[in-house]
């Protein structure tokens, strides 16, 4: 589960033409809670007024009484779960962001990270713009407000033409919902339908919950408009090869979600199988670091002689309390979250499958726990390549210096985390585990340093440090 070192980005939802739209958005956001737990919000409209409820914390903390949803009227709504990849986790940064434009209110929910915002923000501020938040998403609102175009759709298209980077976003107006994905398609976004009602969500697991049929992904560089006439598709911009964030398939997206025409579970299992072939281990059992490594561990065991066992139990009730622990709590942190099943690991040669290693500090503690429970040998297999570079497209990796693989070889990392052997899936085998045809490509920049669009700022630090 990446041992709480990587934070998810955000989750977005939009519901069009449904009775109790806000309620559907609320339930859909529950399915997307893994994508962000720092803040949540829903904005709805009855075609005249906007109604909103936003707050810090998880969805259940923000909607802490049943009456609150009843106050969000109308047949259209958008919602957002936030993790702050840009901007601090302050009240004024909670999304959906709302603004009053000259033809009425709009609200925006954004997943991703824009990368040319410093220049744009400066330009807009020099021109008199007063920003209400420190998010990159607000730039789109100012660009729309300043556009001379007549229609909101044209102003939105003009604003999108000025920004670069990762965005899967939904926008609500009084009479339409707009859902758009950047031309590189970094972040997922899917459309579902039930009768003449539509739902757009970061992941298809939200559609399953609401009983909507998955139609397809919003295509990279496509704007989908939902209005009284139904659904329309508008091409915004194309690139030769798209760059879907491969980390969505390794770790972020839920395994029961479908994207790129198949299930995340299938891709992740294939990664585990490739890992077993690339780095076999002479061991008795395979265990996962629950939950996000479960599927890769199953795949690993299917291609090895060692059987899959539940060797670690995760406590799901820790919540966010220990995200910034004191040093004493940090020592307790891993123990609070995971406990080895001594009867499973004792006197066994154990392969621990983990989906990623960021700093490596918590993995060391976890493998110590497994050894302490009596394991004879501990071998770690990682279902992604070494993370050597920061992400500028919406994931909160730490700065380059803090990434253990940035300046350590695999052998050095093995020594630091104190295990008998260590193997990472290679970039080549990772790419063989995922579909790739036509212009379908992947971003692998955190492994290779090859950024599809170079960031506009200080390349030495991660996204959070750059903007917060
Ligand atoms: Fe995803 Fe890594 Fe690319 Fe960031 S740098 S978008 S985490 S693949």
PDB file of C-alpha atoms in Angstrom, residues 222-462:
ATOM      1  CA  UNK A 222     -11.949  15.517 -25.443  1.00  0.00           C
ATOM      2  CA  UNK A 223     -14.565  17.788 -23.915  1.00  0.00           C
ATOM      3  CA  UNK A 224     -17.884  16.110 -23.180  1.00  0.00           C
ATOM      4  CA  UNK A 225     -20.882  18.386 -22.732  1.00  0.00           C
ATOM      5  CA  UNK A 226     -24.007  17.147 -20.978  1.00  0.00           C
ATOM      6  CA  UNK A 227     -27.029  19.362 -21.471  1.00  0.00           C
ATOM      7  CA  UNK A 228     -30.738  19.309 -22.338  1.00  0.00           C
ATOM      8  CA  UNK A 229     -29.946  17.753 -25.727  1.00  0.00           C
ATOM      9  CA  UNK A 230     -27.957  14.883 -24.188  1.00  0.00           C
ATOM     10  CA  UNK A 231     -24.257  14.189 -24.560  1.00  0.00           C
ATOM     11  CA  UNK A 232     -21.958  15.912 -27.105  1.00  0.00           C
ATOM     12  CA  UNK A 233     -18.274  15.359 -27.715  1.00  0.00           C
ATOM     13  CA  UNK A 234     -15.970  18.220 -28.703  1.00  0.00           C
ATOM     14  CA  UNK A 235     -12.337  17.569 -29.646  1.00  0.00           C
ATOM     15  CA  UNK A 236     -10.103  20.059 -27.829  1.00  0.00           C
ATOM     16  CA  UNK A 237      -6.533  19.117 -28.753  1.00  0.00           C
ATOM     17  CA  UNK A 238      -4.604  16.023 -29.725  1.00  0.00           C
ATOM     18  CA  UNK A 239      -1.041  14.858 -29.162  1.00  0.00           C
ATOM     19  CA  UNK A 240       0.813  12.194 -31.117  1.00  0.00           C
ATOM     20  CA  UNK A 241       1.051   9.885 -28.124  1.00  0.00           C
ATOM     21  CA  UNK A 242      -0.889  10.078 -24.876  1.00  0.00           C
ATOM     22  CA  UNK A 243       0.684   9.793 -21.412  1.00  0.00           C
ATOM     23  CA  UNK A 244      -1.673   8.028 -19.029  1.00  0.00           C
ATOM     24  CA  UNK A 245      -0.122   7.987 -15.536  1.00  0.00           C
ATOM     25  CA  UNK A 246       1.068   4.420 -15.162  1.00  0.00           C
ATOM     26  CA  UNK A 247       1.008   4.884 -11.394  1.00  0.00           C
ATOM     27  CA  UNK A 248      -2.791   4.886 -11.576  1.00  0.00           C
ATOM     28  CA  UNK A 249      -2.516   1.252 -12.655  1.00  0.00           C
ATOM     29  CA  UNK A 250       0.256   0.372 -10.174  1.00  0.00           C
ATOM     30  CA  UNK A 251      -1.260   1.918  -7.082  1.00  0.00           C
ATOM     31  CA  UNK A 252      -3.773   4.766  -7.222  1.00  0.00           C
ATOM     32  CA  UNK A 253      -6.853   3.447  -8.953  1.00  0.00           C
ATOM     33  CA  UNK A 254      -8.994   0.833  -7.273  1.00  0.00           C
ATOM     34  CA  UNK A 255      -8.509  -2.668  -8.711  1.00  0.00           C
ATOM     35  CA  UNK A 256     -12.260  -2.975  -9.337  1.00  0.00           C
ATOM     36  CA  UNK A 257     -12.198   0.101 -11.601  1.00  0.00           C
ATOM     37  CA  UNK A 258     -12.091  -0.229 -15.369  1.00  0.00           C
ATOM     38  CA  UNK A 259     -10.000   2.005 -17.574  1.00  0.00           C
ATOM     39  CA  UNK A 260      -8.290   1.714 -20.953  1.00  0.00           C
ATOM     40  CA  UNK A 261     -10.888  -0.928 -21.826  1.00  0.00           C
ATOM     41  CA  UNK A 262     -10.111  -3.377 -19.033  1.00  0.00           C
ATOM     42  CA  UNK A 263      -9.937  -3.780 -15.276  1.00  0.00           C
ATOM     43  CA  UNK A 264      -7.139  -2.357 -13.125  1.00  0.00           C
ATOM     44  CA  UNK A 265      -7.078  -5.692 -11.290  1.00  0.00           C
ATOM     45  CA  UNK A 266      -6.039  -7.436 -14.506  1.00  0.00           C
ATOM     46  CA  UNK A 267      -3.147  -5.022 -15.191  1.00  0.00           C
ATOM     47  CA  UNK A 268      -1.928  -5.205 -11.613  1.00  0.00           C
ATOM     48  CA  UNK A 269      -2.046  -9.007 -11.561  1.00  0.00           C
ATOM     49  CA  UNK A 270      -0.013  -9.056 -14.782  1.00  0.00           C
ATOM     50  CA  UNK A 271       2.589  -6.809 -13.128  1.00  0.00           C
ATOM     51  CA  UNK A 272       2.873  -9.359 -10.311  1.00  0.00           C
ATOM     52  CA  UNK A 273       3.307 -12.206 -12.796  1.00  0.00           C
ATOM     53  CA  UNK A 274       5.984 -10.346 -14.747  1.00  0.00           C
ATOM     54  CA  UNK A 275       7.718  -9.514 -11.461  1.00  0.00           C
ATOM     55  CA  UNK A 276       7.836 -13.203 -10.497  1.00  0.00           C
ATOM     56  CA  UNK A 277       9.371 -14.086 -13.865  1.00  0.00           C
ATOM     57  CA  UNK A 278      11.873 -11.226 -13.756  1.00  0.00           C
ATOM     58  CA  UNK A 279      12.875 -11.658 -10.095  1.00  0.00           C
ATOM     59  CA  UNK A 280      12.001 -15.155  -8.874  1.00  0.00           C
ATOM     60  CA  UNK A 281      12.607 -15.932  -5.203  1.00  0.00           C
ATOM     61  CA  UNK A 282      13.259 -19.231  -3.510  1.00  0.00           C
ATOM     62  CA  UNK A 283      10.586 -18.903  -0.848  1.00  0.00           C
ATOM     63  CA  UNK A 284       7.738 -20.708   0.923  1.00  0.00           C
ATOM     64  CA  UNK A 285       5.036 -18.042   0.904  1.00  0.00           C
ATOM     65  CA  UNK A 286       4.098 -14.764  -0.802  1.00  0.00           C
ATOM     66  CA  UNK A 287       2.442 -12.064   1.279  1.00  0.00           C
ATOM     67  CA  UNK A 288       1.251  -8.597   0.279  1.00  0.00           C
ATOM     68  CA  UNK A 289       1.409  -5.240   1.969  1.00  0.00           C
ATOM     69  CA  UNK A 290      -2.363  -4.758   2.098  1.00  0.00           C
ATOM     70  CA  UNK A 291      -4.454  -3.453   0.440  1.00  0.00           C
ATOM     71  CA  UNK A 292      -3.092  -2.072  -2.810  1.00  0.00           C
ATOM     72  CA  UNK A 293      -0.402  -4.747  -3.216  1.00  0.00           C
ATOM     73  CA  UNK A 294      -2.838  -7.660  -2.838  1.00  0.00           C
ATOM     74  CA  UNK A 295      -3.502  -8.113  -6.540  1.00  0.00           C
ATOM     75  CA  UNK A 296       0.157  -7.925  -7.607  1.00  0.00           C
ATOM     76  CA  UNK A 297       1.033 -10.419  -4.835  1.00  0.00           C
ATOM     77  CA  UNK A 298      -1.624 -12.816  -6.131  1.00  0.00           C
ATOM     78  CA  UNK A 299      -0.150 -12.488  -9.628  1.00  0.00           C
ATOM     79  CA  UNK A 300       3.333 -13.108  -8.228  1.00  0.00           C
ATOM     80  CA  UNK A 301       2.261 -16.288  -6.448  1.00  0.00           C
ATOM     81  CA  UNK A 302       0.535 -17.566  -9.613  1.00  0.00           C
ATOM     82  CA  UNK A 303       3.908 -17.519 -11.373  1.00  0.00           C
ATOM     83  CA  UNK A 304       5.963 -18.934  -8.519  1.00  0.00           C
ATOM     84  CA  UNK A 305       6.022 -22.077  -6.369  1.00  0.00           C
ATOM     85  CA  UNK A 306       5.254 -20.084  -3.241  1.00  0.00           C
ATOM     86  CA  UNK A 307       1.595 -19.814  -2.287  1.00  0.00           C
ATOM     87  CA  UNK A 308      -0.186 -16.592  -1.391  1.00  0.00           C
ATOM     88  CA  UNK A 309      -0.931 -16.157   2.301  1.00  0.00           C
ATOM     89  CA  UNK A 310      -2.417 -13.373   4.395  1.00  0.00           C
ATOM     90  CA  UNK A 311       0.706 -12.660   6.415  1.00  0.00           C
ATOM     91  CA  UNK A 312       0.001  -9.043   7.334  1.00  0.00           C
ATOM     92  CA  UNK A 313      -3.176  -7.643   8.819  1.00  0.00           C
ATOM     93  CA  UNK A 314      -3.898  -3.995   8.270  1.00  0.00           C
ATOM     94  CA  UNK A 315      -5.788  -1.905  10.779  1.00  0.00           C
ATOM     95  CA  UNK A 316      -8.276   0.092   8.696  1.00  0.00           C
ATOM     96  CA  UNK A 317      -9.364   2.336  11.540  1.00  0.00           C
ATOM     97  CA  UNK A 318      -6.301   4.510  11.980  1.00  0.00           C
ATOM     98  CA  UNK A 319      -7.766   7.278   9.827  1.00  0.00           C
ATOM     99  CA  UNK A 320      -5.794  10.444   9.223  1.00  0.00           C
ATOM    100  CA  UNK A 321      -4.659  10.916  12.806  1.00  0.00           C
ATOM    101  CA  UNK A 322      -1.089   9.894  12.227  1.00  0.00           C
ATOM    102  CA  UNK A 323      -0.334  11.554   8.934  1.00  0.00           C
ATOM    103  CA  UNK A 324       2.013  14.001  10.689  1.00  0.00           C
ATOM    104  CA  UNK A 325       3.039  12.046  13.761  1.00  0.00           C
ATOM    105  CA  UNK A 326       5.420  13.068  16.470  1.00  0.00           C
ATOM    106  CA  UNK A 327       8.678  11.141  16.426  1.00  0.00           C
ATOM    107  CA  UNK A 328       7.351   8.811  19.118  1.00  0.00           C
ATOM    108  CA  UNK A 329       4.225   8.189  17.077  1.00  0.00           C
ATOM    109  CA  UNK A 330       6.297   7.699  13.945  1.00  0.00           C
ATOM    110  CA  UNK A 331       8.022   4.827  15.690  1.00  0.00           C
ATOM    111  CA  UNK A 332       4.616   3.358  16.484  1.00  0.00           C
ATOM    112  CA  UNK A 333       3.190   4.219  13.058  1.00  0.00           C
ATOM    113  CA  UNK A 334       3.896   1.028  11.137  1.00  0.00           C
ATOM    114  CA  UNK A 335       3.021  -1.165  14.124  1.00  0.00           C
ATOM    115  CA  UNK A 336      -0.279   0.617  14.525  1.00  0.00           C
ATOM    116  CA  UNK A 337      -1.137  -0.001  10.931  1.00  0.00           C
ATOM    117  CA  UNK A 338       0.204  -3.510  10.300  1.00  0.00           C
ATOM    118  CA  UNK A 339       0.627  -6.641  12.355  1.00  0.00           C
ATOM    119  CA  UNK A 340       2.230  -9.827  11.004  1.00  0.00           C
ATOM    120  CA  UNK A 341       0.370 -13.093  11.463  1.00  0.00           C
ATOM    121  CA  UNK A 342       3.040 -14.995  13.378  1.00  0.00           C
ATOM    122  CA  UNK A 343       1.522 -18.394  12.624  1.00  0.00           C
ATOM    123  CA  UNK A 344       1.818 -17.665   8.898  1.00  0.00           C
ATOM    124  CA  UNK A 345       5.331 -16.212   8.678  1.00  0.00           C
ATOM    125  CA  UNK A 346       7.143 -18.121  11.457  1.00  0.00           C
ATOM    126  CA  UNK A 347       9.990 -20.309  10.166  1.00  0.00           C
ATOM    127  CA  UNK A 348       9.031 -19.470   6.611  1.00  0.00           C
ATOM    128  CA  UNK A 349      10.984 -17.885   3.765  1.00  0.00           C
ATOM    129  CA  UNK A 350       8.711 -14.972   2.938  1.00  0.00           C
ATOM    130  CA  UNK A 351       8.343 -12.884  -0.224  1.00  0.00           C
ATOM    131  CA  UNK A 352       6.765  -9.519   0.553  1.00  0.00           C
ATOM    132  CA  UNK A 353       5.194  -7.905  -2.510  1.00  0.00           C
ATOM    133  CA  UNK A 354       4.937  -4.123  -2.290  1.00  0.00           C
ATOM    134  CA  UNK A 355       3.659  -1.841  -5.046  1.00  0.00           C
ATOM    135  CA  UNK A 356       6.277   0.895  -4.615  1.00  0.00           C
ATOM    136  CA  UNK A 357       9.083   2.169  -2.411  1.00  0.00           C
ATOM    137  CA  UNK A 358       9.378   5.899  -1.889  1.00  0.00           C
ATOM    138  CA  UNK A 359      11.637   6.750   1.070  1.00  0.00           C
ATOM    139  CA  UNK A 360      12.078   3.162   2.227  1.00  0.00           C
ATOM    140  CA  UNK A 361      12.008   4.069   5.924  1.00  0.00           C
ATOM    141  CA  UNK A 362       8.669   2.453   6.723  1.00  0.00           C
ATOM    142  CA  UNK A 363       9.403  -0.640   4.652  1.00  0.00           C
ATOM    143  CA  UNK A 364      12.463  -1.229   6.796  1.00  0.00           C
ATOM    144  CA  UNK A 365      10.252  -1.131   9.913  1.00  0.00           C
ATOM    145  CA  UNK A 366       7.708  -3.442   8.353  1.00  0.00           C
ATOM    146  CA  UNK A 367      10.266  -6.058   7.313  1.00  0.00           C
ATOM    147  CA  UNK A 368      11.754  -5.873  10.832  1.00  0.00           C
ATOM    148  CA  UNK A 369       8.288  -6.689  12.180  1.00  0.00           C
ATOM    149  CA  UNK A 370       7.995  -9.677   9.845  1.00  0.00           C
ATOM    150  CA  UNK A 371      11.416 -10.931  10.933  1.00  0.00           C
ATOM    151  CA  UNK A 372      10.468 -10.305  14.561  1.00  0.00           C
ATOM    152  CA  UNK A 373       7.426 -12.558  14.031  1.00  0.00           C
ATOM    153  CA  UNK A 374       9.785 -15.403  13.174  1.00  0.00           C
ATOM    154  CA  UNK A 375      10.275 -15.299   9.388  1.00  0.00           C
ATOM    155  CA  UNK A 376      13.415 -17.194   8.358  1.00  0.00           C
ATOM    156  CA  UNK A 377      14.122 -15.020   5.314  1.00  0.00           C
ATOM    157  CA  UNK A 378      12.486 -11.867   3.955  1.00  0.00           C
ATOM    158  CA  UNK A 379      12.609 -11.099   0.231  1.00  0.00           C
ATOM    159  CA  UNK A 380      11.004  -7.924  -1.103  1.00  0.00           C
ATOM    160  CA  UNK A 381       9.604  -7.683  -4.630  1.00  0.00           C
ATOM    161  CA  UNK A 382       8.302  -4.363  -5.912  1.00  0.00           C
ATOM    162  CA  UNK A 383       5.696  -4.260  -8.683  1.00  0.00           C
ATOM    163  CA  UNK A 384       7.055  -1.028 -10.144  1.00  0.00           C
ATOM    164  CA  UNK A 385      10.514   0.269 -11.105  1.00  0.00           C
ATOM    165  CA  UNK A 386      12.602   2.377  -8.674  1.00  0.00           C
ATOM    166  CA  UNK A 387      11.062   5.858  -8.218  1.00  0.00           C
ATOM    167  CA  UNK A 388      13.896   8.268  -8.920  1.00  0.00           C
ATOM    168  CA  UNK A 389      12.209  11.514  -9.909  1.00  0.00           C
ATOM    169  CA  UNK A 390       9.398  13.716  -8.563  1.00  0.00           C
ATOM    170  CA  UNK A 391       5.990  13.941 -10.196  1.00  0.00           C
ATOM    171  CA  UNK A 392       4.704  17.220 -11.613  1.00  0.00           C
ATOM    172  CA  UNK A 393       1.363  15.917 -12.823  1.00  0.00           C
ATOM    173  CA  UNK A 394      -0.649  15.525  -9.662  1.00  0.00           C
ATOM    174  CA  UNK A 395       0.991  12.951  -7.387  1.00  0.00           C
ATOM    175  CA  UNK A 396       2.570  13.971  -4.126  1.00  0.00           C
ATOM    176  CA  UNK A 397       5.957  12.302  -4.154  1.00  0.00           C
ATOM    177  CA  UNK A 398       8.528  13.890  -1.891  1.00  0.00           C
ATOM    178  CA  UNK A 399      11.445  15.887  -3.271  1.00  0.00           C
ATOM    179  CA  UNK A 400      14.091  14.137  -5.349  1.00  0.00           C
ATOM    180  CA  UNK A 401      16.577  13.937  -2.446  1.00  0.00           C
ATOM    181  CA  UNK A 402      14.079  12.095  -0.272  1.00  0.00           C
ATOM    182  CA  UNK A 403      13.441   9.358  -2.842  1.00  0.00           C
ATOM    183  CA  UNK A 404      15.580   6.427  -1.757  1.00  0.00           C
ATOM    184  CA  UNK A 405      16.146   5.261  -5.343  1.00  0.00           C
ATOM    185  CA  UNK A 406      17.304   8.666  -6.498  1.00  0.00           C
ATOM    186  CA  UNK A 407      20.860   8.156  -5.310  1.00  0.00           C
ATOM    187  CA  UNK A 408      20.995   4.519  -4.232  1.00  0.00           C
ATOM    188  CA  UNK A 409      21.431   1.371  -6.276  1.00  0.00           C
ATOM    189  CA  UNK A 410      19.076  -1.587  -5.779  1.00  0.00           C
ATOM    190  CA  UNK A 411      21.786  -3.361  -3.781  1.00  0.00           C
ATOM    191  CA  UNK A 412      22.252  -0.315  -1.539  1.00  0.00           C
ATOM    192  CA  UNK A 413      18.491  -0.101  -0.992  1.00  0.00           C
ATOM    193  CA  UNK A 414      18.434  -3.809  -0.097  1.00  0.00           C
ATOM    194  CA  UNK A 415      21.051  -3.158   2.551  1.00  0.00           C
ATOM    195  CA  UNK A 416      19.237  -0.100   3.922  1.00  0.00           C
ATOM    196  CA  UNK A 417      15.919  -1.901   4.312  1.00  0.00           C
ATOM    197  CA  UNK A 418      17.750  -4.965   5.618  1.00  0.00           C
ATOM    198  CA  UNK A 419      16.248  -7.802   3.552  1.00  0.00           C
ATOM    199  CA  UNK A 420      17.691 -10.949   2.017  1.00  0.00           C
ATOM    200  CA  UNK A 421      16.930  -9.946  -1.555  1.00  0.00           C
ATOM    201  CA  UNK A 422      15.204  -7.139  -3.415  1.00  0.00           C
ATOM    202  CA  UNK A 423      13.860  -6.951  -6.963  1.00  0.00           C
ATOM    203  CA  UNK A 424      11.956  -4.250  -8.848  1.00  0.00           C
ATOM    204  CA  UNK A 425       9.835  -4.696 -11.958  1.00  0.00           C
ATOM    205  CA  UNK A 426      11.641  -3.117 -14.920  1.00  0.00           C
ATOM    206  CA  UNK A 427      10.127  -0.301 -16.984  1.00  0.00           C
ATOM    207  CA  UNK A 428      10.049  -2.649 -20.008  1.00  0.00           C
ATOM    208  CA  UNK A 429       8.113  -5.383 -18.182  1.00  0.00           C
ATOM    209  CA  UNK A 430       5.820  -2.816 -16.587  1.00  0.00           C
ATOM    210  CA  UNK A 431       4.904  -1.512 -20.031  1.00  0.00           C
ATOM    211  CA  UNK A 432       4.319  -5.078 -21.228  1.00  0.00           C
ATOM    212  CA  UNK A 433       1.755  -5.498 -18.443  1.00  0.00           C
ATOM    213  CA  UNK A 434      -0.536  -2.729 -19.708  1.00  0.00           C
ATOM    214  CA  UNK A 435      -2.395  -2.236 -22.999  1.00  0.00           C
ATOM    215  CA  UNK A 436      -0.618  -0.181 -25.633  1.00  0.00           C
ATOM    216  CA  UNK A 437      -1.966   0.229 -29.113  1.00  0.00           C
ATOM    217  CA  UNK A 438      -2.469   3.187 -31.463  1.00  0.00           C
ATOM    218  CA  UNK A 439      -1.476   6.377 -29.708  1.00  0.00           C
ATOM    219  CA  UNK A 440      -1.992   4.934 -26.217  1.00  0.00           C
ATOM    220  CA  UNK A 441       1.165   5.783 -24.295  1.00  0.00           C
ATOM    221  CA  UNK A 442       2.131   6.171 -20.644  1.00  0.00           C
ATOM    222  CA  UNK A 443       3.862   8.630 -18.416  1.00  0.00           C
ATOM    223  CA  UNK A 444       6.779   6.887 -16.691  1.00  0.00           C
ATOM    224  CA  UNK A 445       8.613  10.093 -15.743  1.00  0.00           C
ATOM    225  CA  UNK A 446       9.045   9.261 -12.052  1.00  0.00           C
ATOM    226  CA  UNK A 447      11.073   6.208 -13.106  1.00  0.00           C
ATOM    227  CA  UNK A 448      12.872   7.540 -16.163  1.00  0.00           C
ATOM    228  CA  UNK A 449      13.012  11.322 -15.683  1.00  0.00           C
ATOM    229  CA  UNK A 450      11.564  11.731 -19.184  1.00  0.00           C
ATOM    230  CA  UNK A 451       8.860  14.315 -18.578  1.00  0.00           C
ATOM    231  CA  UNK A 452       6.284  14.572 -21.400  1.00  0.00           C
ATOM    232  CA  UNK A 453       6.030  18.316 -20.665  1.00  0.00           C
ATOM    233  CA  UNK A 454       8.842  19.833 -18.599  1.00  0.00           C
ATOM    234  CA  UNK A 455       7.626  21.742 -15.524  1.00  0.00           C
ATOM    235  CA  UNK A 456       7.909  25.524 -15.605  1.00  0.00           C
ATOM    236  CA  UNK A 457       9.488  25.953 -12.179  1.00  0.00           C
ATOM    237  CA  UNK A 458      12.114  24.611  -9.861  1.00  0.00           C
ATOM    238  CA  UNK A 459      12.747  21.049 -11.003  1.00  0.00           C
ATOM    239  CA  UNK A 460      14.548  20.097  -7.832  1.00  0.00           C
ATOM    240  CA  UNK A 461      11.472  19.805  -5.676  1.00  0.00           C
ATOM    241  CA  UNK A 462       8.183  17.957  -5.789  1.00  0.00           C
TER     242      UNK A 462
END
